[in-house]
PDB file of C-alpha atoms in Angstrom:
ATOM      1  CA  MET A   1       0.000   0.000   0.000  1.00  0.00           C
ATOM      2  CA  ALA A   2       1.205   3.517  -0.756  1.00  0.00           C
ATOM      3  CA  THR A   3       2.314   5.828   2.026  1.00  0.00           C
ATOM      4  CA  VAL A   4       1.126   9.425   1.821  1.00  0.00           C
ATOM      5  CA  THR A   5       2.106  12.587   3.670  1.00  0.00           C
ATOM      6  CA  ARG A   6      -0.038  14.126   6.389  1.00  0.00           C
ATOM      7  CA  LYS A   7      -0.857  17.030   4.037  1.00  0.00           C
ATOM      8  CA  PHE A   8      -1.993  14.626   1.327  1.00  0.00           C
ATOM      9  CA  ARG A   9      -4.198  12.808   3.852  1.00  0.00           C
ATOM     10  CA  ASP A  10      -5.640  16.052   5.247  1.00  0.00           C
ATOM     11  CA  ASP A  11      -6.330  17.431   1.761  1.00  0.00           C
ATOM     12  CA  PHE A  12      -7.921  14.159   0.679  1.00  0.00           C
ATOM     13  CA  ASP A  13     -10.057  14.007   3.836  1.00  0.00           C
ATOM     14  CA  ALA A  14     -11.286  17.583   3.282  1.00  0.00           C
ATOM     15  CA  TRP A  15     -12.162  16.774  -0.329  1.00  0.00           C
ATOM     16  CA  ALA A  16     -13.834  13.477   0.566  1.00  0.00           C
ATOM     17  CA  ALA A  17     -15.914  15.018   3.373  1.00  0.00           C
ATOM     18  CA  ASP A  18     -17.036  17.824   1.058  1.00  0.00           C
ATOM     19  CA  ARG A  19     -18.047  15.428  -1.725  1.00  0.00           C
ATOM     20  CA  ILE A  20     -19.961  13.196   0.680  1.00  0.00           C
ATOM     21  CA  ALA A  21     -21.697  16.223   2.231  1.00  0.00           C
ATOM     22  CA  ARG A  22     -22.720  17.400  -1.243  1.00  0.00           C
ATOM     23  CA  GLY A  23     -24.151  13.981  -2.042  1.00  0.00           C
ATOM     24  CA  GLN A  24     -21.699  13.416  -4.886  1.00  0.00           C
ATOM     25  CA  PHE A  25     -20.389  10.241  -3.218  1.00  0.00           C
ATOM     26  CA  THR A  26     -21.877   7.864  -0.689  1.00  0.00           C
ATOM     27  CA  GLU A  27     -19.699   6.551   2.132  1.00  0.00           C
ATOM     28  CA  ALA A  28     -19.437   3.229   0.285  1.00  0.00           C
ATOM     29  CA  GLU A  29     -18.487   4.907  -3.005  1.00  0.00           C
ATOM     30  CA  MET A  30     -15.827   6.963  -1.241  1.00  0.00           C
ATOM     31  CA  ALA A  31     -14.399   3.790   0.311  1.00  0.00           C
ATOM     32  CA  GLU A  32     -14.197   2.289  -3.198  1.00  0.00           C
ATOM     33  CA  PHE A  33     -12.549   5.470  -4.503  1.00  0.00           C
ATOM     34  CA  LYS A  34     -10.015   5.371  -1.667  1.00  0.00           C
ATOM     35  CA  ASP A  35      -9.168   1.740  -2.510  1.00  0.00           C
ATOM     36  CA  MET A  36      -8.703   2.698  -6.168  1.00  0.00           C
ATOM     37  CA  LEU A  37      -6.485   5.607  -5.133  1.00  0.00           C
ATOM     38  CA  ARG A  38      -4.317   3.322  -2.979  1.00  0.00           C
ATOM     39  CA  ARG A  39      -3.815   1.028  -5.980  1.00  0.00           C
ATOM     40  CA  ASP A  40      -3.027   3.985  -8.242  1.00  0.00           C
ATOM     41  CA  LEU A  41      -0.403   5.318  -5.817  1.00  0.00           C
ATOM     42  CA  ALA A  42       1.355   1.977  -5.432  1.00  0.00           C
ATOM     43  CA  PRO A  43       4.759   1.589  -7.108  1.00  0.00           C
ATOM     44  CA  GLY A  44       4.774  -0.117 -10.463  1.00  0.00           C
ATOM     45  CA  PRO A  45       3.251   0.414 -13.866  1.00  0.00           C
ATOM     46  CA  ASP A  46      -0.040   2.274 -14.249  1.00  0.00           C
ATOM     47  CA  GLN A  47      -2.784  -0.328 -14.251  1.00  0.00           C
ATOM     48  CA  LEU A  48      -5.668   2.128 -13.865  1.00  0.00           C
ATOM     49  CA  ARG A  49      -5.124   3.818 -17.244  1.00  0.00           C
ATOM     50  CA  GLU A  50      -3.694   0.777 -19.053  1.00  0.00           C
ATOM     51  CA  GLY A  51      -5.023   0.581 -22.598  1.00  0.00           C
ATOM     52  CA  GLN A  52      -6.413   4.145 -22.502  1.00  0.00           C
ATOM     53  CA  THR A  53      -5.229   6.869 -24.855  1.00  0.00           C
ATOM     54  CA  ILE A  54      -5.536  10.631 -25.085  1.00  0.00           C
ATOM     55  CA  ILE A  55      -5.599  12.782 -28.195  1.00  0.00           C
ATOM     56  CA  LEU A  56      -3.485  15.926 -28.114  1.00  0.00           C
ATOM     57  CA  ALA A  57      -4.619  19.185 -29.692  1.00  0.00           C
ATOM     58  CA  ALA A  58      -2.498  18.369 -32.733  1.00  0.00           C
ATOM     59  CA  GLY A  59      -4.520  15.185 -33.214  1.00  0.00           C
ATOM     60  CA  VAL A  60      -1.714  12.934 -32.024  1.00  0.00           C
ATOM     61  CA  GLU A  61      -2.896   9.933 -30.007  1.00  0.00           C
ATOM     62  CA  MET A  62      -0.728   8.767 -27.132  1.00  0.00           C
ATOM     63  CA  PRO A  63      -1.012   6.376 -24.191  1.00  0.00           C
ATOM     64  CA  ALA A  64      -2.707   7.814 -21.076  1.00  0.00           C
ATOM     65  CA  THR A  65      -0.645   5.679 -18.727  1.00  0.00           C
ATOM     66  CA  ILE A  66       1.592   7.295 -16.118  1.00  0.00           C
ATOM     67  CA  ASP A  67       4.047   4.558 -15.223  1.00  0.00           C
ATOM     68  CA  ASP A  68       6.036   6.671 -12.740  1.00  0.00           C
ATOM     69  CA  HIS A  69       4.207   6.201  -9.427  1.00  0.00           C
ATOM     70  CA  GLU A  70       5.853   9.344  -8.028  1.00  0.00           C
ATOM     71  CA  GLU A  71       4.346  11.365 -10.880  1.00  0.00           C
ATOM     72  CA  ARG A  72       0.914   9.841 -10.204  1.00  0.00           C
ATOM     73  CA  TYR A  73       1.338  10.780  -6.539  1.00  0.00           C
ATOM     74  CA  ARG A  74       2.326  14.353  -7.442  1.00  0.00           C
ATOM     75  CA  LEU A  75      -0.673  14.776  -9.736  1.00  0.00           C
ATOM     76  CA  TRP A  76      -3.109  13.477  -7.093  1.00  0.00           C
ATOM     77  CA  ALA A  77      -1.420  15.582  -4.368  1.00  0.00           C
ATOM     78  CA  ASP A  78      -1.709  18.729  -6.500  1.00  0.00           C
ATOM     79  CA  PHE A  79      -5.367  17.977  -7.246  1.00  0.00           C
ATOM     80  CA  PHE A  80      -6.359  17.384  -3.625  1.00  0.00           C
ATOM     81  CA  ALA A  81      -4.349  20.416  -2.427  1.00  0.00           C
ATOM     82  CA  ALA A  82      -6.130  22.703  -4.905  1.00  0.00           C
ATOM     83  CA  GLU A  83      -9.517  21.229  -4.018  1.00  0.00           C
ATOM     84  CA  ALA A  84      -8.904  21.527  -0.258  1.00  0.00           C
ATOM     85  CA  GLN A  85      -7.837  25.160  -0.700  1.00  0.00           C
ATOM     86  CA  ALA A  86     -10.985  25.923  -2.699  1.00  0.00           C
ATOM     87  CA  ILE A  87     -13.155  24.255  -0.047  1.00  0.00           C
ATOM     88  CA  LYS A  88     -11.477  26.335   2.693  1.00  0.00           C
ATOM     89  CA  ARG A  89     -12.047  29.537   0.706  1.00  0.00           C
ATOM     90  CA  ILE A  90     -15.712  28.705   0.170  1.00  0.00           C
ATOM     91  CA  LYS A  91     -16.195  27.920   3.866  1.00  0.00           C
ATOM     92  CA  ALA A  92     -14.447  31.182   4.799  1.00  0.00           C
ATOM     93  CA  GLY A  93     -16.868  33.082   2.581  1.00  0.00           C
ATOM     94  CA  GLU A  94     -14.185  34.233   0.159  1.00  0.00           C
ATOM     95  CA  VAL A  95     -15.930  32.580  -2.785  1.00  0.00           C
ATOM     96  CA  ARG A  96     -19.644  32.519  -3.412  1.00  0.00           C
TER      97      ARG A  96
END
């Protein structure tokens, strides 16, 4: 299982609590998401996006896999950090 930093965990928990409170996830769905995230953060090749492709603006198709688990971690950490910050700003009344 992947080990995450306290900040990652706190940001994820803030995001998860917000999504459950909004009704976008049930507790069971969030548990499934968390299991998927653990698998995605584990070292080794990207099994979540295996066989998927993306098409760049130039029309070039390329694999969607991210085989570097540290890069996958960084992308998830950045996402949850941005989301947690937005949630804090909304709760503080900075954003309507």
